[in-house]
Coordinates of C-alpha atoms and ligand atoms in Angstrom, one line a residue:
M749 CA 0.0 0.0 0.0
V750 CA 2.8 2.4 1.1
L751 CA 4.9 1.3 -1.9
G752 CA 2.0 1.7 -4.2
S753 CA 1.3 5.3 -3.0
L754 CA 5.0 6.2 -3.3
A755 CA 5.3 4.9 -6.9
D756 CA 2.0 6.6 -7.8
G757 CA 3.3 9.8 -6.2
L758 CA 6.5 9.7 -8.3
L759 CA 4.6 9.0 -11.5
D760 CA 2.1 11.8 -10.7
G761 CA 5.0 14.1 -10.1
A762 CA 6.6 13.2 -13.5
G763 CA 3.3 13.7 -15.2
A764 CA 2.8 17.0 -13.6
L765 CA 6.3 18.2 -14.7
A766 CA 5.6 17.2 -18.3
D767 CA 2.2 18.9 -18.1
R768 CA 3.8 22.1 -16.8
A769 CA 6.4 22.1 -19.6
S770 CA 3.8 21.8 -22.4
G771 CA 1.4 24.0 -20.4
W772 CA 3.8 26.9 -20.5
L773 CA 3.7 26.9 -24.3
E774 CA 0.0 26.3 -24.7
P775 CA -1.9 26.6 -21.5
T776 CA -4.5 24.0 -20.6
L777 CA -7.5 24.5 -18.4
R778 CA -9.1 21.3 -17.1
L779 CA -12.8 21.9 -16.5
G780 CA -14.6 19.2 -14.4
V781 CA -18.3 18.8 -15.0
T782 CA -20.2 16.8 -12.5
G783 CA -23.6 16.4 -10.8
L784 CA -25.8 13.5 -10.0
S785 CA -27.5 11.4 -12.6
R786 CA -29.9 13.5 -14.8
S787 CA -28.7 16.7 -13.3
G788 CA -27.9 17.9 -16.9
K789 CA -24.2 17.2 -17.4
T790 CA -24.5 15.8 -21.0
V791 CA -26.8 18.7 -22.1
F792 CA -24.5 21.2 -20.4
V793 CA -21.3 20.0 -22.0
T794 CA -22.9 19.6 -25.4
A795 CA -24.4 23.1 -25.3
L796 CA -21.2 24.6 -24.0
I797 CA -19.2 23.2 -26.9
A798 CA -21.9 24.0 -29.5
S799 CA -22.0 27.6 -28.2
L800 CA -18.3 28.1 -28.3
L801 CA -17.9 26.5 -31.8
R802 CA -20.6 28.7 -33.2
R803 CA -19.9 31.5 -30.9
G804 CA -23.6 32.4 -30.8
R805 CA -25.5 34.0 -27.9
L806 CA -22.4 34.4 -25.8
A807 CA -22.7 38.1 -24.8
G808 CA -22.2 37.2 -21.2
L809 CA -18.7 35.7 -21.9
V810 CA -16.6 38.9 -21.6
P811 CA -13.7 37.9 -24.0
E812 CA -16.4 37.0 -26.7
A813 CA -18.3 40.3 -26.1
E814 CA -15.0 42.1 -26.5
G815 CA -14.5 40.3 -29.8
R816 CA -11.3 38.7 -28.7
I817 CA -12.1 35.1 -29.4
I818 CA -10.9 34.3 -32.9
A819 CA -11.7 30.7 -33.3
A820 CA -12.8 27.6 -31.4
M821 CA -12.2 24.0 -32.6
I822 CA -12.3 20.5 -31.2
G823 CA -8.8 19.5 -30.5
R824 CA -7.0 16.2 -30.4
Q825 CA -8.1 14.0 -27.5
P826 CA -5.6 14.8 -24.7
D827 CA -5.7 11.3 -23.2
P828 CA -6.1 8.5 -25.6
A829 CA -7.1 6.0 -22.9
V830 CA -10.2 8.0 -21.8
P831 CA -13.5 7.7 -23.7
R832 CA -14.2 10.8 -25.8
F833 CA -17.3 12.8 -24.9
P834 CA -19.7 12.0 -27.8
F835 CA -20.3 15.6 -28.8
E836 CA -21.3 15.1 -32.4
R837 CA -23.8 12.3 -31.5
N838 CA -25.4 14.5 -28.8
L839 CA -25.6 17.5 -31.1
S840 CA -27.3 15.5 -33.9
A841 CA -29.9 14.2 -31.4
L842 CA -30.6 17.8 -30.4
T843 CA -30.7 19.2 -33.9
G844 CA -32.4 16.4 -35.8
A845 CA -35.8 16.7 -37.5
E846 CA -37.4 15.6 -34.2
P847 CA -35.1 17.1 -31.5
R848 CA -34.3 14.6 -28.7
W849 CA -32.3 15.0 -25.5
P850 CA -29.0 13.1 -25.8
E851 CA -28.2 9.9 -23.8
P852 CA -27.1 10.9 -20.3
T853 CA -23.6 10.4 -18.7
R854 CA -22.9 7.0 -17.3
S855 CA -19.1 7.1 -17.0
V856 CA -16.2 9.4 -17.3
S857 CA -15.4 11.1 -20.7
Q858 CA -13.3 13.9 -22.0
I859 CA -13.0 16.3 -24.9
R860 CA -10.6 19.1 -25.8
L861 CA -11.8 22.4 -27.1
S862 CA -9.0 24.7 -28.4
L863 CA -9.7 28.4 -28.3
R864 CA -7.6 31.0 -30.2
Y865 CA -8.0 34.4 -28.8
R866 CA -6.4 37.8 -28.6
P867 CA -5.0 38.5 -25.2
T868 CA -5.4 41.8 -23.5
G869 CA -2.6 44.2 -22.2
F870 CA 1.0 43.3 -22.0
A871 CA 0.6 39.7 -23.3
A872 CA -1.1 41.1 -26.5
A873 CA 1.8 43.4 -27.2
L874 CA 4.1 40.4 -27.1
S875 CA 2.3 37.8 -29.0
G876 CA -0.9 39.1 -30.7
R877 CA -2.7 35.8 -30.3
S878 CA -2.8 32.8 -27.9
T879 CA -4.3 29.4 -27.5
L880 CA -6.1 27.9 -24.5
H881 CA -6.9 24.3 -24.5
L882 CA -10.1 23.7 -22.6
D883 CA -10.1 20.0 -21.5
I884 CA -13.6 19.1 -20.3
V885 CA -14.0 16.1 -18.1
D886 CA -17.5 14.9 -17.6
Y887 CA -18.0 12.4 -14.7
P888 CA -20.9 11.1 -12.5
G889 CA -21.4 13.0 -9.3
E890 CA -22.2 9.6 -7.7
W891 CA -18.5 8.8 -7.8
L892 CA -17.6 11.8 -5.6
A893 CA -19.7 10.2 -2.8
D894 CA -16.8 7.7 -2.4
I895 CA -14.5 10.3 -1.0
P896 CA -15.4 9.8 2.7
L897 CA -15.2 6.0 2.2
M898 CA -11.5 6.3 1.1
E899 CA -10.6 7.2 4.7
Q900 CA -12.5 4.4 6.4
D901 CA -11.9 0.7 6.9
Y902 CA -14.6 -1.8 6.3
A903 CA -15.8 -2.1 9.9
D904 CA -16.3 1.7 10.2
W905 CA -17.8 2.2 6.8
A906 CA -20.2 -0.7 7.3
A907 CA -21.3 0.5 10.8
A908 CA -22.0 4.0 9.4
A909 CA -23.8 2.7 6.3
L910 CA -26.0 0.4 8.3
A911 CA -26.9 3.1 10.7
E912 CA -27.7 5.5 7.9
A913 CA -30.0 2.9 6.2
E914 CA -32.2 3.1 9.4
T915 CA -32.6 6.9 9.4
P916 CA -36.2 8.1 8.7
R917 CA -35.2 9.5 5.3
R918 CA -33.8 6.1 4.1
A919 CA -35.5 3.4 6.1
P920 CA -38.6 3.4 3.7
H921 CA -36.3 2.3 0.9
A922 CA -34.4 -0.4 2.9
A923 CA -37.0 -3.1 3.4
G924 CA -35.5 -5.4 0.8
W925 CA -32.1 -4.9 2.2
R926 CA -33.2 -5.5 5.8
A927 CA -34.7 -8.9 4.7
A928 CA -31.5 -9.9 2.9
L929 CA -29.4 -8.9 5.9
A930 CA -31.6 -10.8 8.3
A931 CA -31.1 -14.0 6.2
A932 CA -27.3 -13.6 6.2
D933 CA -24.8 -14.8 8.8
P934 CA -21.7 -12.7 8.6
A935 CA -19.6 -15.2 10.6
A936 CA -20.5 -18.1 8.3
R937 CA -18.1 -19.3 5.7
H938 CA -18.1 -17.2 2.6
G939 CA -20.1 -18.4 -0.4
E940 CA -20.5 -16.5 -3.6
P941 CA -24.3 -16.8 -3.9
A942 CA -24.7 -15.2 -0.4
A943 CA -22.3 -12.4 -1.3
E944 CA -24.0 -11.7 -4.6
A945 CA -27.5 -11.7 -2.9
L946 CA -26.4 -9.2 -0.3
A947 CA -24.6 -7.0 -2.9
A948 CA -27.7 -7.0 -5.1
A949 CA -30.0 -6.1 -2.1
W950 CA -27.7 -3.2 -1.1
A951 CA -27.5 -1.9 -4.7
G952 CA -31.4 -2.2 -4.8
Y953 CA -31.7 -0.1 -1.7
L954 CA -29.3 2.5 -3.2
R955 CA -31.3 2.6 -6.4
A956 CA -34.6 3.0 -4.6
G957 CA -33.1 5.9 -2.6
R958 CA -31.9 7.5 -5.8
D959 CA -35.2 7.1 -7.5
A960 CA -36.8 8.9 -4.6
G961 CA -34.5 11.8 -5.1
L962 CA -31.9 11.0 -2.4
S963 CA -28.3 12.1 -3.2
A964 CA -25.6 11.1 -0.7
L965 CA -25.6 7.3 -1.4
S966 CA -22.5 5.2 -1.2
P967 CA -20.6 3.4 -2.7
G968 CA -21.2 5.5 -5.7
R969 CA -20.0 3.0 -8.3
L970 CA -22.8 0.6 -7.3
L971 CA -25.2 3.2 -8.6
M972 CA -23.2 4.2 -11.7
P973 CA -20.9 1.2 -12.4
G974 CA -19.5 2.6 -15.7
D975 CA -17.6 -0.3 -17.3
L976 CA -17.2 -2.2 -14.1
E977 CA -20.7 -3.7 -14.0
G978 CA -20.7 -7.2 -12.4
S979 CA -17.0 -7.1 -11.4
P980 CA -16.1 -8.7 -8.0
A981 CA -14.9 -5.3 -6.6
L982 CA -18.5 -4.1 -6.9
T983 CA -20.0 -7.3 -5.2
F984 CA -20.0 -6.2 -1.6
A985 CA -22.3 -4.8 1.0
P986 CA -22.0 -3.6 4.6
L987 CA -22.3 -6.2 7.4
P988 CA -22.2 -5.9 11.1
R989 CA -18.9 -7.2 12.5
P990 CA -19.2 -10.5 14.3
D991 CA -17.0 -11.3 17.3
R992 CA -13.7 -12.6 16.0
P993 CA -14.7 -13.1 12.4
P994 CA -12.9 -16.2 10.8
R995 CA -10.6 -15.4 7.9
D996 CA -12.8 -17.4 5.5
S997 CA -16.1 -15.8 6.7
L998 CA -18.5 -13.8 4.7
W999 CA -17.6 -10.7 6.7
A1000 CA -13.8 -11.1 6.1
E1001 CA -14.4 -11.6 2.4
M1002 CA -16.6 -8.4 2.3
A1003 CA -13.9 -6.5 4.1
R1004 CA -11.3 -7.6 1.4
R1005 CA -13.6 -6.6 -1.4
F1006 CA -14.2 -3.2 0.2
E1007 CA -10.4 -2.7 0.2
D1008 CA -10.3 -3.9 -3.5
Y1009 CA -13.0 -1.4 -4.3
K1010 CA -11.0 1.5 -2.8
R1011 CA -7.8 0.3 -4.6
V1012 CA -9.0 -0.6 -8.0
V1013 CA -12.2 1.5 -8.4
A1014 CA -12.3 4.6 -6.3
R1015 CA -8.6 5.5 -6.1
P1016 CA -7.7 5.2 -9.8
F1017 CA -10.7 7.5 -10.6
F1018 CA -9.5 10.2 -8.2
R1019 CA -5.9 9.9 -9.4
D1020 CA -6.5 9.7 -13.1
H1021 CA -9.5 12.0 -13.7
F1022 CA -10.2 14.1 -10.7
A1023 CA -6.6 15.0 -9.9
G1024 CA -5.8 17.4 -12.7
I1025 CA -9.0 19.5 -12.5
D1026 CA -8.5 23.2 -12.3
R1027 CA -12.1 24.4 -12.3
Q1028 CA -15.2 22.5 -11.4
V1029 CA -18.9 23.0 -12.2
V1030 CA -21.4 20.9 -10.1
L1031 CA -24.8 20.8 -11.6
V1032 CA -27.7 20.5 -9.2
D1033 CA -31.3 19.8 -10.0
T1034 CA -32.7 22.2 -7.3
L1035 CA -36.1 22.2 -8.9
G1036 CA -36.3 18.4 -9.1
A1037 CA -35.4 18.2 -5.4
L1038 CA -38.0 20.9 -4.6
A1039 CA -40.7 19.0 -6.5
R1040 CA -39.8 15.8 -4.6
G1041 CA -40.0 17.3 -1.1
P1042 CA -37.9 18.1 2.0
A1043 CA -36.1 14.7 2.2
A1044 CA -34.8 15.1 -1.3
M1045 CA -33.7 18.6 -0.7
G1046 CA -32.1 17.7 2.7
D1047 CA -30.1 15.0 1.0
L1048 CA -29.1 17.3 -1.8
I1049 CA -27.6 19.6 0.8
E1050 CA -25.8 16.7 2.3
G1051 CA -24.5 15.8 -1.2
M1052 CA -23.2 19.3 -1.6
T1053 CA -21.5 19.2 1.7
A1054 CA -19.7 16.0 0.7
T1055 CA -18.7 17.6 -2.6
L1056 CA -17.3 20.7 -0.9
G1057 CA -15.3 18.4 1.3
A1058 CA -13.6 17.1 -1.8
F1059 CA -12.6 20.5 -2.9
R1060 CA -11.7 22.0 0.5
H1061 CA -8.2 23.2 1.0
G1062 CA -6.7 21.4 3.9
R1063 CA -8.0 18.0 2.8
P1064 CA -6.5 14.9 4.3
W1065 CA -2.8 14.5 3.4
W1066 CA -3.3 11.3 1.5
F1067 CA -5.9 12.9 -0.7
D1068 CA -3.8 15.9 -1.5
R1069 CA -0.9 13.6 -2.3
L1070 CA -3.1 11.5 -4.6
L1071 CA -4.0 14.7 -6.4
G1072 CA -0.4 15.8 -6.7
G1073 CA -1.0 18.9 -4.6
R1074 CA -3.1 20.5 -7.4
R1075 CA -6.1 22.5 -6.4
I1076 CA -9.1 23.9 -8.1
D1077 CA -9.5 27.6 -7.8
R1078 CA -13.1 28.1 -8.9
L1079 CA -16.1 26.0 -8.1
L1080 CA -19.6 26.8 -9.5
F1081 CA -22.8 25.2 -8.3
A1082 CA -25.3 25.7 -11.1
A1083 CA -29.0 25.0 -10.6
T1084 CA -30.0 23.5 -14.0
K1085 CA -33.2 23.6 -16.0
A1086 CA -34.1 27.2 -15.0
D1087 CA -36.2 27.3 -18.2
H1088 CA -38.8 25.4 -16.2
L1089 CA -39.5 28.8 -14.5
H1090 CA -40.4 32.2 -15.8
S1091 CA -37.5 34.6 -15.6
E1092 CA -39.3 36.5 -12.8
Q1093 CA -38.4 33.6 -10.6
H1094 CA -34.8 33.0 -11.7
A1095 CA -33.4 35.3 -8.9
N1096 CA -35.3 33.2 -6.3
L1097 CA -34.0 29.9 -7.8
A1098 CA -30.4 31.4 -7.6
A1099 CA -31.1 32.5 -4.0
L1100 CA -32.3 29.1 -3.0
T1101 CA -29.3 27.4 -4.5
E1102 CA -27.0 30.0 -2.8
A1103 CA -28.7 29.3 0.5
M1104 CA -28.2 25.5 0.0
L1105 CA -24.5 26.2 -0.8
S1106 CA -24.0 28.4 2.2
E1107 CA -25.6 25.7 4.4
A1108 CA -23.3 23.1 2.9
S1109 CA -20.3 25.4 3.2
A1110 CA -21.0 25.9 6.9
R1111 CA -21.4 22.2 7.5
A1112 CA -18.2 21.3 5.6
A1113 CA -16.3 24.1 7.3
Y1114 CA -15.4 25.0 3.8
R1115 CA -12.4 27.1 3.0
G1116 CA -10.8 27.1 -0.4
A1117 CA -11.7 27.8 -4.0
E1118 CA -13.9 30.8 -4.9
T1119 CA -17.5 29.4 -5.0
R1120 CA -20.5 30.8 -6.8
A1121 CA -24.2 29.6 -7.2
M1122 CA -26.2 30.4 -10.4
A1123 CA -29.5 29.4 -12.0
I1124 CA -29.0 28.3 -15.6
A1125 CA -30.5 26.4 -18.5
A1126 CA -27.9 24.9 -20.8
I1127 CA -30.6 24.6 -23.4
R1128 CA -33.7 26.7 -23.1
A1129 CA -36.7 24.6 -24.0
T1130 CA -39.5 27.1 -23.1
A1131 CA -40.8 30.5 -24.0
E1132 CA -42.5 32.8 -21.5
Q1133 CA -46.2 33.7 -21.5
E1134 CA -48.5 35.6 -19.2
A1135 CA -52.1 34.9 -18.2
T1136 CA -54.6 36.1 -15.7
R1137 CA -56.6 33.7 -13.6
G1138 CA -59.2 35.0 -11.1
G1139 CA -57.8 38.5 -11.5
E1140 CA -54.3 37.3 -10.6
R1141 CA -51.5 37.7 -13.1
L1142 CA -49.6 34.5 -13.7
A1143 CA -46.1 34.2 -15.3
L1144 CA -46.1 30.9 -17.3
V1145 CA -43.6 29.0 -19.3
R1146 CA -44.7 27.3 -22.6
G1147 CA -43.0 24.4 -24.4
R1148 CA -43.6 21.0 -26.0
N1149 CA -44.3 18.2 -23.6
A1150 CA -41.8 15.4 -24.7
E1151 CA -44.2 12.7 -23.5
T1152 CA -47.4 13.8 -25.2
G1153 CA -45.9 15.9 -28.0
R1154 CA -48.4 18.7 -27.1
E1155 CA -47.6 22.3 -26.7
V1156 CA -48.4 23.3 -23.0
A1157 CA -48.3 26.4 -20.9
V1158 CA -47.7 25.8 -17.2
F1159 CA -47.5 27.7 -14.0
P1160 CA -44.9 25.7 -12.3
G1161 CA -45.4 27.2 -8.8
R1162 CA -43.8 30.1 -7.0
L1163 CA -40.5 30.0 -5.2
P1164 CA -40.3 32.1 -2.1
E1165 CA -38.1 35.2 -2.1
N1166 CA -36.6 34.1 1.2
P1167 CA -35.3 30.6 0.9
R1168 CA -34.5 30.1 4.6
P1169 CA -37.7 28.4 5.6
L1170 CA -37.2 25.9 2.8
I1171 CA -33.7 25.2 4.0
A1172 CA -34.9 24.8 7.6
A1173 CA -37.7 22.4 6.4
A1174 CA -35.2 20.4 4.4
T1175 CA -32.6 20.1 7.2
G1176 CA -34.8 20.0 10.2
G1177 CA -37.6 17.8 8.9
E1178 CA -40.2 20.6 9.3
M1179 CA -42.8 20.1 6.6
A1180 CA -44.7 23.3 7.1
D1181 CA -44.7 25.7 4.1
W1182 CA -43.3 23.3 1.6
P1183 CA -44.5 24.3 -1.9
E1184 CA -44.6 20.7 -3.0
D1185 CA -48.2 20.6 -4.1
R1186 CA -47.8 23.8 -6.0
F1187 CA -44.8 22.6 -7.8
E1188 CA -45.0 21.0 -11.2
T1189 CA -42.3 19.8 -13.5
V1190 CA -43.1 19.0 -17.1
P1191 CA -40.6 17.0 -19.2
F1192 CA -40.2 19.6 -21.9
A1193 CA -38.8 18.5 -25.3
P1194 CA -35.7 20.3 -26.6
P1195 CA -36.4 23.3 -28.7
D1196 CA -36.1 23.2 -32.5
W1197 CA -33.1 25.4 -33.2
G1198 CA -31.4 23.1 -35.8
G1199 CA -32.6 25.4 -38.6
R1200 CA -30.5 28.3 -37.3
P1201 CA -27.3 26.6 -36.2
E1202 CA -25.2 29.7 -36.6
N1203 CA -27.0 31.1 -33.5
G1204 CA -25.8 28.4 -31.1
P1205 CA -28.4 26.8 -28.8
P1206 CA -30.8 29.1 -26.8
H1207 CA -29.9 29.0 -23.1
I1208 CA -30.2 30.9 -19.9
R1209 CA -26.9 32.3 -18.4
L1210 CA -24.8 29.5 -19.9
D1211 CA -22.5 32.4 -21.1
K1212 CA -22.3 33.8 -17.6
A1213 CA -21.4 30.4 -16.2
L1214 CA -18.7 30.1 -18.9
D1215 CA -17.3 33.5 -18.0
F1216 CA -16.9 32.5 -14.4
L1217 CA -15.3 29.2 -15.3
V1218 CA -12.9 30.3 -18.1
G1219 CA -13.3 34.0 -18.9
D1220 CA -10.3 35.2 -16.9
R1221 CA -8.1 32.6 -18.6
L1222 CA -8.7 34.3 -21.9
E1223 CA -7.3 37.6 -20.8
Ligands
LIG1227 P1 -26.8 13.7 -17.0 O1 -27.3 12.4 -16.4 O2 -26.3 14.6 -15.9 O3 -25.9 13.6 -18.1 O4 -28.2 14.5 -17.5 P2 -28.6 15.0 -18.9 O5 -27.7 16.1 -19.4 O6 -28.7 13.8 -19.8 O7 -30.0 15.6 -18.6 C1 -31.0 14.8 -18.1 C2 -32.4 15.3 -18.6 O8 -32.6 16.6 -18.0 C3 -32.4 15.6 -20.1 O9 -32.7 14.4 -20.8 C4 -33.5 16.6 -20.2 O10 -34.7 16.0 -20.1 C5 -33.3 17.4 -18.9 N1 -32.4 18.7 -19.1 C6 -31.1 18.8 -19.0 N2 -30.7 20.0 -19.2 C7 -31.8 20.7 -19.5 C8 -32.1 22.1 -19.7 O11 -31.2 23.0 -19.8 N3 -33.4 22.5 -19.9 C9 -34.4 21.6 -19.8 N4 -35.7 22.0 -20.0 N5 -34.2 20.3 -19.6 C10 -32.9 19.9 -19.4

């Protein structure tokens, strides 16, 4: 283990040196894009690339507004061993005769966008033009939930996971798991069918929690296996520790698999993909959590807390070492799908996301990269409309319902100006004042913008998000 970390450290060091040498000539900015399943990562990355390639509707990106971006092109894949983000396939789904949303993220992928731009000030006088390689790394937010687990041994992780499954938020999803656990004897000799049954029951519990909108579920790879589906390192579950467990017991085998999981699944992800990230955007489906109720929102705040822990300066030494001492300096939490609300309510959505972020920051005792919260829609699928009902003016959004194919105008509900009571309800279990029954989400189909590709996709504040994430690196 120690030897392994040392060798990895040396290799990481060598890689970092080479990076720095080439980075001096043509700087690279690695942008991490994450968020839980269906938070909008694929749509975000696709829209970001399409907007930069076409350089349409980007007035909020300062270097573009100043006319300093000369060209953008998809560059050579920086790491040949990492799957390429399927930009072209996603774009053709969105711009076909019948626009469809692209297939969501299931694993890690990467793509390089090279930007030629005219720098400002002193640098401009020297060179006239520069290149920035923007390496975008898209990965499931579920995998970040493994960070706390990296510091635990099996007995500690299992005790915490078992206790968590009994909390009021989670217990309703754990009935199947409880039955499987009751039928198992952790001290009995290990047999593969018993291990598989327990692992399947645990994964079933995690999936049920996720389907109910819960976020902070671990181990993350059991939910999003990527290419490791069915491998032994994923075939484990938490078990209570028996007194003196025999070496060939089910418990001891599970403990070995837990260590394997850390070594061959979680650790390589952090080292190979997470380590080099300079800037990170975390997409959060605030509206989805709001529609599902206080438990989902409370869990989302917990998930944000865990995420901030990953990016906090002063992380545990082993984690910093694994990451080669590199640190991200900007972290954006973007509430996606803001096009489900009329623009009158966007400020309230941003305020709610900011309040969730500050609650999470306080819990994680967060100090580190500059953070920001925004409400965005990577692709705007709706138009705005107004109506009066019973003398009251209503601000609606109109779009095509993807399930029925019909054009609909909806009043999705009203977000409060002061988000504090919602946060208190989510974290304290107080149900009063929850706008649940007033909140409606419609699965809007993507807009038809294929006919005017030169414009880039319609969006809400994607350009502002991009400015926060890369704008200063194009100066
Ligand atoms: P991923 O799992 O994080 O990669 O999520 P996706 O990017 O695939 O998004 C999941 C779904 O959310 C999409 O299929 C769309 O239905 C919806 N969605 C994502 N982004 C937007 C957006 O900007 N506007 C709207 N209206 N829907 C979106």
